[in-house]
Amino acid sequence: MDYPGNLFVVAAPSGAGKSSLVKALMELDSRVSPSISHTTRAPRGQEVQGREYFFVSPDAFDEMVAGDAFVEWAHVHGQRYGTSKKVIEDRIAEGADVILEIDFQGALQIKKIFANAVLIFILPPSWEELRARLLRRGEDAVETIELRLSNAALEVAQAREFDFVIINELFERALFDLKAIVHAQRLKFSAQRRARPDTFKALNIC
Ligand code: 5GP
């Protein structure tokens, strides 16, 4: 499927720094916008309905699945999360660059539907550092952290399926890497031709 906007899909185990990196990228680059997922989990801390997620009941989620409203959805850490089909299709058709922060199962499903999607996996520098970050974050109960760490071992094994890998050891370096991937995507022939039609026409490139 061809479409004018770029679709970036970022996956990582919890605690690898995915949300902070994506947030920093969007602050620096107004052309990248997020896709807000639906989830059956309850809001945490300062999370706001419709900002981090659309928080919905299991029944409402079932209805969306039955109505084919998701481009992908998955069970993650005992809850369900899904990406709205309409939002993605409308936004990339308009030429927006959309970034999805989803788990690896969802990322691989997206790649099957949108072959040009750019899959980026963020790795922690070590298991010790990942555990330390999850504990420092202080958002989850110890049992939840243990569940997230055991899931992380399965998740990182999927990094080989992704187009790019960023090791988030130093935040600024990882952000530079993420910006570089986004920038390189915009320099692809098809993207440049869309962005600069007059230049291409004047140079007789069709
Ligand atoms: P959290 O509960 O920590 O916000 O997210 C848990 C995991 O679910 C993260 O890996 C997050 O990226 C993933 N996730 C969030 N939204 C979606 C989605 O729409 N689809 C899928 N497959 N995973 C998602």
XYZ file of N, CA, C and O and ligand atoms in Angstrom:
848
model
N 0.854 -1.190 0.000
C 0.000 0.000 0.000
C 0.896 1.249 0.000
O 1.791 1.347 0.828
N 0.651 2.178 -0.950
C 1.469 3.399 -0.962
C 0.667 4.518 -0.299
O -0.545 4.560 -0.404
N 1.370 5.388 0.396
C 0.675 6.476 1.073
C 1.688 7.589 1.292
O 2.891 7.341 1.373
N 1.208 8.849 1.356
C 2.154 9.959 1.430
C 2.886 10.123 2.763
O 4.007 10.608 2.786
N 2.265 9.751 3.876
C 2.933 9.958 5.172
C 3.818 8.791 5.547
O 3.714 7.712 4.969
N 4.717 9.032 6.484
C 5.559 7.945 6.995
C 4.932 7.370 8.258
O 4.357 8.106 9.064
N 5.104 6.080 8.419
C 4.605 5.419 9.617
C 5.809 4.834 10.364
O 6.503 3.973 9.827
N 6.056 5.380 11.551
C 7.164 4.887 12.379
C 6.578 4.081 13.526
O 5.623 4.527 14.180
N 7.142 2.925 13.753
C 6.623 2.067 14.819
C 7.773 1.773 15.779
O 8.804 1.228 15.380
N 7.600 2.197 17.026
C 8.671 2.043 18.005
C 8.242 1.024 19.056
O 7.185 1.170 19.673
N 9.057 0.002 19.240
C 8.776 -1.000 20.269
C 10.000 -1.122 21.172
O 11.123 -0.822 20.766
N 9.746 -1.577 22.401
C 10.831 -1.739 23.375
C 10.254 -2.412 24.598
O 9.057 -2.286 24.844
N 11.069 -3.084 25.379
C 10.547 -3.551 26.670
C 10.282 -2.367 27.586
O 10.909 -1.310 27.428
N 9.344 -2.517 28.538
C 9.081 -1.417 29.474
C 10.354 -1.042 30.185
O 11.097 -1.918 30.619
N 10.577 0.251 30.302
C 11.750 0.741 31.019
C 12.923 1.051 30.096
O 13.913 1.629 30.522
N 12.797 0.706 28.799
C 13.919 0.979 27.880
C 13.972 2.457 27.507
O 14.952 2.916 26.917
N 12.903 3.196 27.824
C 12.922 4.644 27.564
C 12.168 5.052 26.313
O 12.308 6.177 25.835
N 11.342 4.139 25.819
C 10.615 4.400 24.566
C 9.740 5.653 24.648
O 9.822 6.515 23.773
N 8.932 5.764 25.693
C 7.998 6.903 25.767
C 8.738 8.226 25.849
O 8.361 9.200 25.194
N 9.813 8.269 26.651
C 10.552 9.541 26.784
C 11.193 9.930 25.456
O 11.202 11.106 25.089
N 11.707 8.940 24.737
C 12.350 9.251 23.450
C 11.322 9.749 22.439
O 11.556 10.741 21.740
N 10.178 9.077 22.391
C 9.152 9.480 21.426
C 8.614 10.869 21.776
O 8.419 11.716 20.906
N 8.442 11.114 23.074
C 7.943 12.427 23.512
C 8.946 13.521 23.109
O 8.568 14.560 22.562
N 10.229 13.269 23.353
C 11.255 14.266 23.020
C 11.296 14.497 21.512
O 11.444 15.634 21.046
N 11.143 13.433 20.739
C 11.146 13.586 19.278
C 9.988 14.487 18.850
O 10.163 15.403 18.038
N 8.807 14.247 19.426
C 7.632 15.031 19.010
C 7.745 16.488 19.444
O 7.236 17.375 18.768
N 8.441 16.734 20.558
C 8.645 18.126 20.975
C 9.551 18.866 19.987
O 9.392 20.057 19.755
N 10.499 18.128 19.409
C 11.456 18.745 18.485
C 10.927 18.808 17.060
O 11.416 19.590 16.252
N 10.000 17.935 16.739
C 9.595 17.764 15.351
C 8.070 17.741 15.275
O 7.442 16.713 15.510
N 7.503 18.897 14.894
C 6.033 18.994 14.930
C 5.380 18.214 13.796
O 4.153 18.073 13.768
N 6.184 17.715 12.853
C 5.577 16.939 11.753
C 5.262 15.510 12.169
O 4.596 14.783 11.457
N 5.792 15.099 13.315
C 5.512 13.736 13.782
C 4.403 13.795 14.821
O 4.491 14.546 15.788
N 3.358 13.027 14.595
C 2.285 13.039 15.598
C 1.995 11.618 16.080
O 2.232 10.651 15.367
N 1.475 11.524 17.310
C 1.276 10.192 17.889
C -0.046 9.570 17.460
O -0.951 10.264 17.029
N -0.123 8.269 17.616
C -1.423 7.609 17.498
C -1.777 7.201 18.923
O -0.965 6.583 19.611
N -2.953 7.600 19.373
C -3.359 7.263 20.748
C -4.064 5.905 20.715
O -5.089 5.755 20.041
N -3.506 4.944 21.435
C -4.075 3.593 21.447
C -5.253 3.498 22.407
O -5.418 4.344 23.288
N -6.019 2.431 22.243
C -7.060 2.072 23.220
C -6.497 0.981 24.112
O -5.753 0.109 23.638
N -6.841 1.033 25.378
C -6.389 -0.028 26.286
C -7.446 -0.349 27.338
O -8.228 0.531 27.715
N -7.397 -1.599 27.803
C -8.300 -1.995 28.893
C -7.654 -1.741 30.257
O -8.292 -1.969 31.277
N -6.379 -1.308 30.284
C -5.786 -1.081 31.613
C -6.245 0.253 32.198
O -6.669 1.150 31.461
N -6.133 0.361 33.527
C -6.554 1.590 34.206
C -5.478 2.668 34.050
O -4.296 2.335 33.909
N -5.878 3.944 34.093
C -4.864 5.011 34.025
C -3.903 4.930 35.205
O -4.293 4.542 36.302
N -2.630 5.289 34.951
C -1.614 5.335 36.023
C -1.276 6.791 36.285
O -1.268 7.585 35.349
N -0.936 7.090 37.508
C -0.391 8.418 37.872
C -1.139 9.576 37.236
O -2.332 9.751 37.445
N -0.399 10.355 36.452
C -0.960 11.590 35.864
C -1.617 11.355 34.506
O -1.934 12.325 33.812
N -1.800 10.122 34.114
C -2.339 9.865 32.772
C -3.766 10.405 32.628
O -4.555 10.360 33.562
N -4.052 10.900 31.415
C -5.335 11.556 31.150
C -6.037 10.821 30.011
O -5.386 10.452 29.022
N -7.339 10.628 30.155
C -8.143 9.976 29.112
C -7.970 10.715 27.785
O -8.122 11.936 27.721
N -7.592 9.982 26.729
C -7.460 10.595 25.407
C -6.101 11.231 25.166
O -5.825 11.674 24.060
N -5.250 11.310 26.186
C -3.908 11.873 25.967
C -2.905 10.728 25.831
O -2.367 10.499 24.762
N -2.685 9.970 26.902
C -1.791 8.807 26.799
C -2.486 7.660 26.072
O -1.906 6.985 25.234
N -3.739 7.424 26.448
C -4.547 6.327 25.894
C -6.004 6.722 25.921
O -6.415 7.601 26.692
N -6.804 5.979 25.164
C -8.243 5.932 25.402
C -8.451 4.720 26.305
O -8.200 3.584 25.881
N -8.822 4.974 27.544
C -9.014 3.883 28.509
C -10.447 3.383 28.357
O -11.396 4.173 28.524
N -10.595 2.105 28.017
C -11.942 1.585 27.772
C -12.157 0.299 28.568
O -11.201 -0.362 28.986
N -13.434 -0.052 28.753
C -13.762 -1.284 29.480
C -13.478 -2.488 28.571
O -13.440 -2.340 27.340
N -13.324 -3.682 29.169
C -13.147 -4.883 28.335
C -14.298 -5.063 27.344
O -14.065 -5.443 26.188
N -15.535 -4.718 27.751
C -16.670 -4.878 26.830
C -16.551 -3.923 25.642
O -16.806 -4.304 24.495
N -16.165 -2.687 25.938
C -16.029 -1.704 24.851
C -14.915 -2.143 23.900
O -15.016 -1.997 22.677
N -13.840 -2.723 24.472
C -12.737 -3.188 23.628
C -13.233 -4.335 22.730
O -12.964 -4.353 21.525
N -14.002 -5.269 23.338
C -14.561 -6.396 22.552
C -15.377 -5.884 21.377
O -15.299 -6.413 20.270
N -16.180 -4.842 21.659
C -17.032 -4.289 20.590
C -16.188 -3.726 19.454
O -16.507 -3.891 18.287
N -15.080 -3.069 19.820
C -14.209 -2.510 18.778
C -13.564 -3.629 17.968
O -13.442 -3.535 16.754
N -13.171 -4.706 18.649
C -12.573 -5.845 17.927
C -13.614 -6.410 16.962
O -13.331 -6.628 15.776
N -14.842 -6.606 17.474
C -15.905 -7.193 16.641
C -16.224 -6.275 15.459
O -16.532 -6.746 14.364
N -16.106 -4.966 15.667
C -16.410 -3.996 14.610
C -15.218 -3.738 13.692
O -15.259 -2.819 12.880
N -14.143 -4.499 13.849
C -12.952 -4.390 13.002
C -12.339 -2.985 13.060
O -11.863 -2.453 12.056
N -12.384 -2.398 14.258
C -11.910 -1.016 14.404
C -10.397 -0.914 14.565
O -9.839 0.178 14.474
N -9.729 -2.048 14.822
C -8.283 -1.980 15.073
C -7.472 -2.458 13.868
O -7.812 -3.456 13.240
N -6.387 -1.739 13.608
C -5.453 -2.210 12.582
C -4.595 -3.331 13.178
O -4.157 -4.241 12.490
N -4.383 -3.261 14.470
C -3.734 -4.341 15.214
C -4.135 -4.217 16.659
O -4.450 -3.128 17.122
N -4.132 -5.342 17.370
C -4.296 -5.279 18.824
C -3.599 -6.483 19.415
O -3.351 -7.476 18.722
N -3.249 -6.390 20.705
C -2.503 -7.485 21.327
C -2.743 -7.495 22.830
O -3.126 -6.472 23.419
N -2.503 -8.666 23.424
C -2.470 -8.793 24.880
C -1.053 -8.447 25.314
O -0.099 -9.048 24.817
N -0.918 -7.492 26.199
C 0.413 -7.130 26.703
C 0.316 -7.008 28.217
O -0.537 -6.265 28.725
N 1.184 -7.728 28.920
C 1.218 -7.681 30.389
C -0.187 -7.865 30.991
O -0.583 -7.130 31.900
N -0.965 -8.777 30.434
C -2.264 -9.092 31.019
C -3.382 -8.116 30.673
O -4.485 -8.227 31.210
N -3.107 -7.127 29.817
C -4.163 -6.192 29.390
C -4.204 -6.193 27.872
O -3.332 -6.758 27.226
N -5.233 -5.544 27.311
C -5.306 -5.462 25.848
C -5.067 -4.024 25.390
O -5.476 -3.078 26.065
N -4.385 -3.933 24.255
C -4.038 -2.633 23.674
C -4.294 -2.710 22.178
O -3.972 -3.723 21.554
N -4.834 -1.645 21.579
C -5.092 -1.682 20.146
C -4.921 -0.330 19.485
O -5.062 0.719 20.111
N -4.577 -0.377 18.189
C -4.374 0.840 17.385
C -5.562 1.009 16.447
O -5.863 0.097 15.670
N -6.188 2.176 16.495
C -7.370 2.424 15.669
C -6.998 2.487 14.183
O -6.080 3.207 13.785
N -7.727 1.723 13.408
C -7.465 1.651 11.964
C -7.702 3.005 11.299
O -6.894 3.488 10.531
N -8.839 3.619 11.651
C -9.258 4.843 10.966
C -8.229 5.962 11.169
O -7.840 6.636 10.226
N -7.784 6.108 12.414
C -6.853 7.200 12.720
C -5.584 7.054 11.872
O -5.133 8.007 11.224
N -5.035 5.852 11.835
C -3.787 5.641 11.083
C -3.997 5.893 9.597
O -3.237 6.630 8.962
N -5.037 5.268 9.050
C -5.232 5.380 7.602
C -5.481 6.824 7.191
O -4.896 7.294 6.220
N -6.322 7.536 7.958
C -6.632 8.919 7.584
C -5.383 9.793 7.665
O -5.110 10.586 6.780
N -4.621 9.606 8.744
C -3.488 10.517 8.967
C -2.374 10.295 7.943
O -1.823 11.250 7.409
N -2.024 9.049 7.650
C -0.925 8.876 6.692
C -1.386 9.186 5.268
O -0.597 9.620 4.449
N -2.695 9.015 5.016
C -3.209 9.384 3.688
C -3.120 10.897 3.505
O -2.908 11.396 2.404
N -3.254 11.658 4.608
C -3.143 13.129 4.548
C -1.689 13.570 4.408
O -1.398 14.740 4.241
N -0.760 12.658 4.584
C 0.654 13.003 4.463
C 1.340 13.239 5.795
O 2.497 13.668 5.834
N 0.645 12.954 6.900
C 1.282 13.158 8.213
C 2.273 12.027 8.495
O 2.137 10.924 7.961
N 3.261 12.320 9.310
C 4.153 11.276 9.813
C 3.589 10.842 11.164
O 3.468 11.652 12.088
N 3.234 9.590 11.265
C 2.610 9.097 12.495
C 3.573 8.144 13.188
O 4.242 7.342 12.531
N 3.639 8.274 14.510
C 4.519 7.385 15.263
C 3.682 6.544 16.221
O 2.825 7.066 16.933
N 3.903 5.263 16.189
C 3.185 4.345 17.068
C 4.155 3.814 18.107
O 5.247 3.371 17.755
N 3.715 3.840 19.348
C 4.511 3.262 20.435
C 3.777 2.035 20.869
O 2.828 2.131 21.666
N 4.136 0.893 20.321
C 3.350 -0.304 20.619
C 4.277 -1.475 20.900
O 5.494 -1.344 20.787
N 3.722 -2.614 21.270
C 4.580 -3.745 21.589
C 5.003 -4.453 20.294
O 4.502 -4.146 19.215
N 5.948 -5.408 20.424
C 6.526 -6.010 19.222
C 5.491 -6.779 18.396
O 5.559 -6.804 17.169
N 4.489 -7.395 19.062
C 3.481 -8.161 18.307
C 2.709 -7.221 17.393
O 2.478 -7.522 16.218
N 2.340 -6.065 17.952
C 1.603 -5.073 17.169
C 2.479 -4.543 16.035
O 2.012 -4.356 14.908
N 3.765 -4.307 16.330
C 4.673 -3.767 15.313
C 4.751 -4.730 14.125
O 4.684 -4.309 12.963
N 4.860 -6.010 14.420
C 4.987 -6.986 13.325
C 3.679 -7.092 12.535
O 3.701 -7.268 11.316
N 2.557 -6.927 13.221
C 1.270 -6.926 12.498
C 1.167 -5.712 11.578
O 0.685 -5.802 10.461
N 1.637 -4.568 12.083
C 1.590 -3.326 11.279
C 2.420 -3.485 10.003
O 2.008 -3.090 8.922
N 3.594 -4.115 10.143
C 4.478 -4.267 8.978
C 3.814 -5.117 7.891
O 4.058 -4.926 6.703
N 2.972 -6.055 8.316
C 2.288 -6.897 7.315
C 1.272 -6.078 6.528
O 1.027 -6.337 5.363
N 0.682 -5.088 7.195
C -0.366 -4.303 6.528
C 0.235 -3.096 5.801
O -0.144 -2.782 4.683
N 1.177 -2.436 6.459
C 1.835 -1.265 5.863
C 3.298 -1.650 5.627
O 4.143 -1.494 6.511
N 3.569 -2.139 4.426
C 4.908 -2.683 4.161
C 6.000 -1.620 4.291
O 7.158 -1.940 4.565
N 5.640 -0.331 4.087
C 6.652 0.729 4.181
C 6.857 1.240 5.602
O 7.656 2.147 5.815
N 6.125 0.704 6.548
C 6.293 1.162 7.941
C 7.744 0.929 8.370
O 8.369 -0.060 7.970
N 8.261 1.866 9.164
C 9.650 1.773 9.622
C 9.629 1.265 11.056
O 9.107 1.945 11.952
N 10.176 0.089 11.266
C 10.127 -0.536 12.593
C 11.422 -0.275 13.361
O 12.510 -0.597 12.879
N 11.286 0.321 14.522
C 12.458 0.716 15.325
C 12.363 0.029 16.684
O 11.337 0.153 17.368
N 13.406 -0.680 17.064
C 13.400 -1.353 18.373
C 14.384 -0.646 19.295
O 15.526 -0.395 18.919
N 13.930 -0.334 20.498
C 14.822 0.328 21.461
C 15.241 -0.679 22.516
O 14.397 -1.311 23.163
N 16.551 -0.855 22.649
C 17.094 -1.810 23.621
C 17.677 -1.067 24.818
O 18.256 0.012 24.653
N 17.584 -1.664 26.006
C 18.338 -1.104 27.143
C 19.791 -1.552 27.001
O 20.068 -2.522 26.293
N 20.720 -0.885 27.670
C 22.121 -1.316 27.543
C 22.398 -2.639 28.247
O 23.353 -3.336 27.890
N 21.580 -3.014 29.250
C 21.796 -4.282 29.972
C 20.538 -4.618 30.764
O 19.681 -3.746 31.001
N 20.454 -5.863 31.228
C 19.318 -6.256 32.074
C 19.347 -5.504 33.405
O 18.314 -5.126 33.942
N 20.571 -5.327 33.945
C 20.699 -4.644 35.255
C 20.131 -3.230 35.157
O 19.409 -2.766 36.033
N 20.490 -2.562 34.060
C 20.035 -1.182 33.897
C 18.507 -1.142 33.701
O 17.834 -0.252 34.226
N 17.966 -2.126 33.001
C 16.516 -2.147 32.784
C 15.787 -2.311 34.123
O 14.828 -1.593 34.421
N 16.261 -3.260 34.930
C 15.632 -3.478 36.241
C 15.722 -2.207 37.085
O 14.745 -1.773 37.696
N 16.914 -1.582 37.076
C 17.116 -0.370 37.883
C 16.166 0.736 37.437
O 15.580 1.448 38.259
N 15.970 0.867 36.112
C 15.081 1.934 35.612
C 13.636 1.677 36.021
O 12.915 2.608 36.378
N 13.211 0.406 35.958
C 11.825 0.086 36.331
C 11.595 0.360 37.817
O 10.545 0.869 38.209
N 12.590 0.038 38.634
C 12.457 0.282 40.075
C 12.440 1.772 40.364
O 11.644 2.270 41.151
N 13.333 2.498 39.668
C 13.432 3.954 39.869
C 12.143 4.657 39.473
O 11.723 5.619 40.084
N 11.500 4.126 38.403
C 10.292 4.754 37.890
C 9.193 4.738 38.961
O 8.365 5.633 39.019
N 9.212 3.675 39.775
C 8.301 3.606 40.921
C 6.826 3.620 40.577
O 5.989 3.957 41.403
N 6.493 3.264 39.337
C 5.083 3.325 38.925
C 4.359 2.011 39.156
O 3.143 1.963 39.192
N 5.103 0.928 39.239
C 4.471 -0.387 39.269
C 4.833 -1.140 40.540
O 5.899 -0.931 41.123
N 3.931 -2.056 40.917
C 4.202 -2.932 42.058
C 5.349 -3.880 41.685
O 5.598 -4.107 40.488
N 6.032 -4.418 42.714
C 7.196 -5.285 42.453
C 6.809 -6.481 41.569
O 7.547 -6.844 40.652
N 5.602 -7.067 41.812
C 5.201 -8.231 40.986
C 5.048 -7.805 39.520
O 5.393 -8.562 38.607
N 4.506 -6.594 39.309
C 4.342 -6.113 37.928
C 5.706 -5.926 37.281
O 5.905 -6.268 36.110
N 6.661 -5.414 38.051
C 8.004 -5.209 37.498
C 8.604 -6.562 37.109
O 9.192 -6.706 36.031
N 8.415 -7.575 37.963
C 8.963 -8.899 37.643
C 8.310 -9.457 36.377
O 8.988 -10.032 35.533
N 6.990 -9.229 36.239
C 6.294 -9.700 35.031
C 6.862 -8.987 33.801
O 7.153 -9.604 32.777
N 7.064 -7.683 33.940
C 7.581 -6.900 32.813
C 8.995 -7.348 32.442
O 9.343 -7.406 31.272
N 9.808 -7.698 33.467
C 11.181 -8.137 33.165
C 11.181 -9.501 32.480
O 11.960 -9.745 31.555
N 10.291 -10.402 32.931
C 10.312 -11.711 32.265
C 9.760 -11.587 30.849
O 10.249 -12.244 29.928
N 8.787 -10.690 30.637
C 8.319 -10.455 29.261
C 9.429 -9.828 28.408
O 9.516 -10.084 27.208
N 10.263 -9.000 29.060
C 11.302 -8.271 28.312
C 12.255 -9.235 27.610
O 12.723 -8.973 26.503
N 12.519 -10.385 28.246
C 13.448 -11.353 27.638
C 12.866 -11.858 26.319
O 13.605 -12.017 25.328
N 11.551 -12.064 26.287
C 10.906 -12.517 25.038
C 10.885 -11.390 24.012
O 11.064 -11.611 22.819
N 10.660 -10.180 24.522
C 10.532 -9.036 23.607
C 11.839 -8.730 22.892
O 11.850 -8.534 21.671
N 12.949 -8.690 23.637
C 14.210 -8.269 22.988
C 14.646 -9.275 21.931
O 15.332 -8.924 20.965
N 14.198 -10.528 22.081
C 14.551 -11.539 21.074
C 13.931 -11.203 19.716
O 14.352 -11.731 18.686
N 12.929 -10.306 19.713
C 12.260 -9.940 18.460
C 12.966 -8.791 17.734
O 12.561 -8.421 16.634
N 13.991 -8.225 18.350
C 14.638 -7.038 17.760
C 15.144 -7.337 16.346
O 15.168 -6.449 15.493
N 15.513 -8.596 16.081
C 16.056 -8.950 14.761
C 15.038 -8.737 13.634
O 15.414 -8.649 12.469
N 13.754 -8.682 13.978
C 12.711 -8.499 12.950
C 12.537 -7.032 12.563
O 11.757 -6.713 11.685
N 13.219 -6.138 13.280
C 12.996 -4.705 13.085
C 13.997 -4.110 12.092
O 15.062 -4.667 11.864
N 13.638 -2.944 11.519
C 14.526 -2.298 10.547
C 15.709 -1.632 11.236
O 16.810 -1.601 10.704
N 15.465 -1.033 12.406
C 16.508 -0.279 13.111
C 16.514 -0.658 14.589
O 15.461 -0.991 15.145
N 17.705 -0.550 15.174
C 17.843 -0.801 16.616
C 18.562 0.394 17.231
O 19.585 0.850 16.704
N 18.000 0.903 18.334
C 18.665 1.989 19.069
C 18.963 1.452 20.461
O 18.077 0.875 21.108
N 20.200 1.616 20.918
C 20.520 1.207 22.294
C 20.475 2.462 23.162
O 21.251 3.396 22.961
N 19.516 2.472 24.075
C 19.306 3.681 24.872
C 20.172 3.641 26.132
O 19.696 3.354 27.220
N 21.440 3.982 25.913
C 22.367 4.054 27.053
C 22.417 5.495 27.519
O 22.171 5.803 28.675
N 22.697 6.381 26.561
C 22.677 7.819 26.844
C 21.491 8.412 26.107
O 21.386 8.271 24.878
N 20.614 9.069 26.846
C 19.359 9.547 26.253
C 19.605 10.426 25.016
O 18.981 10.237 23.974
N 20.529 11.383 25.135
C 20.744 12.324 24.034
C 21.228 11.620 22.774
O 20.871 11.984 21.657
N 22.064 10.619 22.979
C 22.587 9.853 21.842
C 21.434 9.066 21.176
O 21.304 9.015 19.949
N 20.600 8.456 22.013
C 19.476 7.668 21.486
C 18.488 8.576 20.749
O 17.944 8.203 19.711
N 18.300 9.786 21.268
C 17.391 10.729 20.607
C 17.967 11.149 19.253
O 17.248 11.239 18.255
N 19.273 11.367 19.226
C 19.948 11.693 17.963
C 19.707 10.565 16.948
O 19.385 10.805 15.782
N 19.846 9.328 17.413
C 19.649 8.171 16.523
C 18.212 8.148 15.990
O 17.984 7.912 14.805
N 17.263 8.415 16.870
C 15.854 8.385 16.446
C 15.576 9.491 15.419
O 14.929 9.261 14.396
N 16.129 10.675 15.675
C 15.940 11.788 14.727
C 16.568 11.437 13.376
O 16.032 11.756 12.322
N 17.726 10.772 13.430
C 18.428 10.409 12.189
C 17.586 9.444 11.358
O 17.517 9.557 10.132
N 16.924 8.514 12.019
C 16.084 7.548 11.291
C 14.915 8.275 10.618
O 14.621 8.057 9.446
N 14.284 9.166 11.371
C 13.141 9.916 10.818
C 13.605 10.766 9.637
O 12.970 10.813 8.580
N 14.750 11.423 9.823
C 15.263 12.297 8.768
C 15.595 11.491 7.513
O 15.234 11.866 6.395
N 16.271 10.353 7.687
C 16.664 9.528 6.535
C 15.426 9.063 5.763
O 15.426 9.036 4.532
N 14.376 8.766 6.494
C 13.145 8.305 5.845
C 12.580 9.394 4.927
O 12.091 9.117 3.850
N 12.713 10.640 5.389
C 12.180 11.761 4.593
C 13.055 12.082 3.380
O 12.663 12.882 2.536
N 14.267 11.527 3.347
C 15.158 11.774 2.201
C 15.032 10.686 1.137
O 15.723 10.733 0.129
N 14.157 9.721 1.366
C 13.978 8.675 0.357
C 13.415 9.290 -0.918
O 12.688 10.294 -0.862
N 13.720 8.681 -2.044
C 13.311 9.221 -3.340
C 11.822 9.575 -3.357
O 11.437 10.691 -3.701
N 10.989 8.615 -2.985
C 9.539 8.844 -3.087
C 9.098 9.989 -2.178
O 8.243 10.798 -2.556
N 9.702 10.081 -0.995
C 9.324 11.139 -0.059
C 9.781 12.498 -0.592
O 9.046 13.493 -0.526
N 10.992 12.566 -1.139
C 11.507 13.825 -1.685
C 10.678 14.295 -2.877
O 10.392 15.474 -3.025
N 10.292 13.327 -3.693
C 9.488 13.692 -4.871
C 8.136 14.256 -4.437
O 7.627 15.207 -5.025
N 7.586 13.694 -3.393
C 6.297 14.205 -2.890
C 6.466 15.586 -2.269
O 5.654 16.471 -2.444
N 7.585 15.749 -1.546
C 7.797 17.014 -0.826
C 8.192 18.151 -1.773
O 7.887 19.308 -1.506
N 8.923 17.818 -2.874
C 9.441 18.862 -3.768
C 9.022 18.602 -5.210
O 9.877 18.483 -6.103
N 7.718 18.557 -5.490
C 7.288 18.203 -6.853
C 7.812 19.173 -7.906
O 8.168 18.762 -9.012
N 7.889 20.487 -7.555
C 8.320 21.469 -8.555
C 9.781 21.255 -8.943
O 10.155 21.354 -10.116
N 10.603 20.987 -7.946
C 12.026 20.742 -8.220
C 12.183 19.514 -9.116
O 12.946 19.530 -10.095
N 11.462 18.477 -8.779
C 11.568 17.253 -9.575
C 11.107 17.500 -11.014
O 11.725 17.029 -11.956
N 10.022 18.296 -11.136
C 9.483 18.575 -12.466
C 10.507 19.380 -13.265
O 10.803 19.067 -14.420
N 11.071 20.407 -12.605
C 12.035 21.268 -13.300
C 13.262 20.473 -13.738
O 13.906 20.798 -14.724
N 13.589 19.436 -13.002
C 14.757 18.618 -13.352
C 14.386 17.438 -14.255
O 15.212 16.561 -14.501
N 13.139 17.460 -14.705
C 12.639 16.386 -15.584
C 12.760 14.990 -14.984
O 13.089 14.038 -15.672
N 12.533 14.907 -13.691
C 12.543 13.579 -13.065
C 11.093 13.202 -12.814
O 10.374 13.947 -12.139
N 10.687 12.076 -13.379
C 9.294 11.722 -13.113
C 9.204 10.506 -12.194
O 10.186 9.930 -11.825
P 1.966 0.582 29.234
O 0.880 -0.141 29.985
O 3.278 0.539 29.976
O 1.553 1.958 28.808
O 2.187 -0.221 27.887
C 2.476 -1.571 27.896
C 2.908 -2.024 26.523
O 1.796 -1.974 25.602
C 3.989 -1.156 25.892
O 4.946 -2.000 25.274
C 3.221 -0.362 24.892
O 4.037 0.086 23.854
C 2.231 -1.387 24.411
N 1.137 -0.768 23.651
C 0.590 0.452 23.839
N -0.368 0.686 22.923
C -0.411 -0.411 22.134
C -1.193 -0.754 20.976
O -2.049 -0.013 20.501
N -0.956 -1.972 20.433
C -0.020 -2.840 20.924
N 0.158 -3.994 20.281
N 0.736 -2.535 21.994
C 0.548 -1.341 22.596
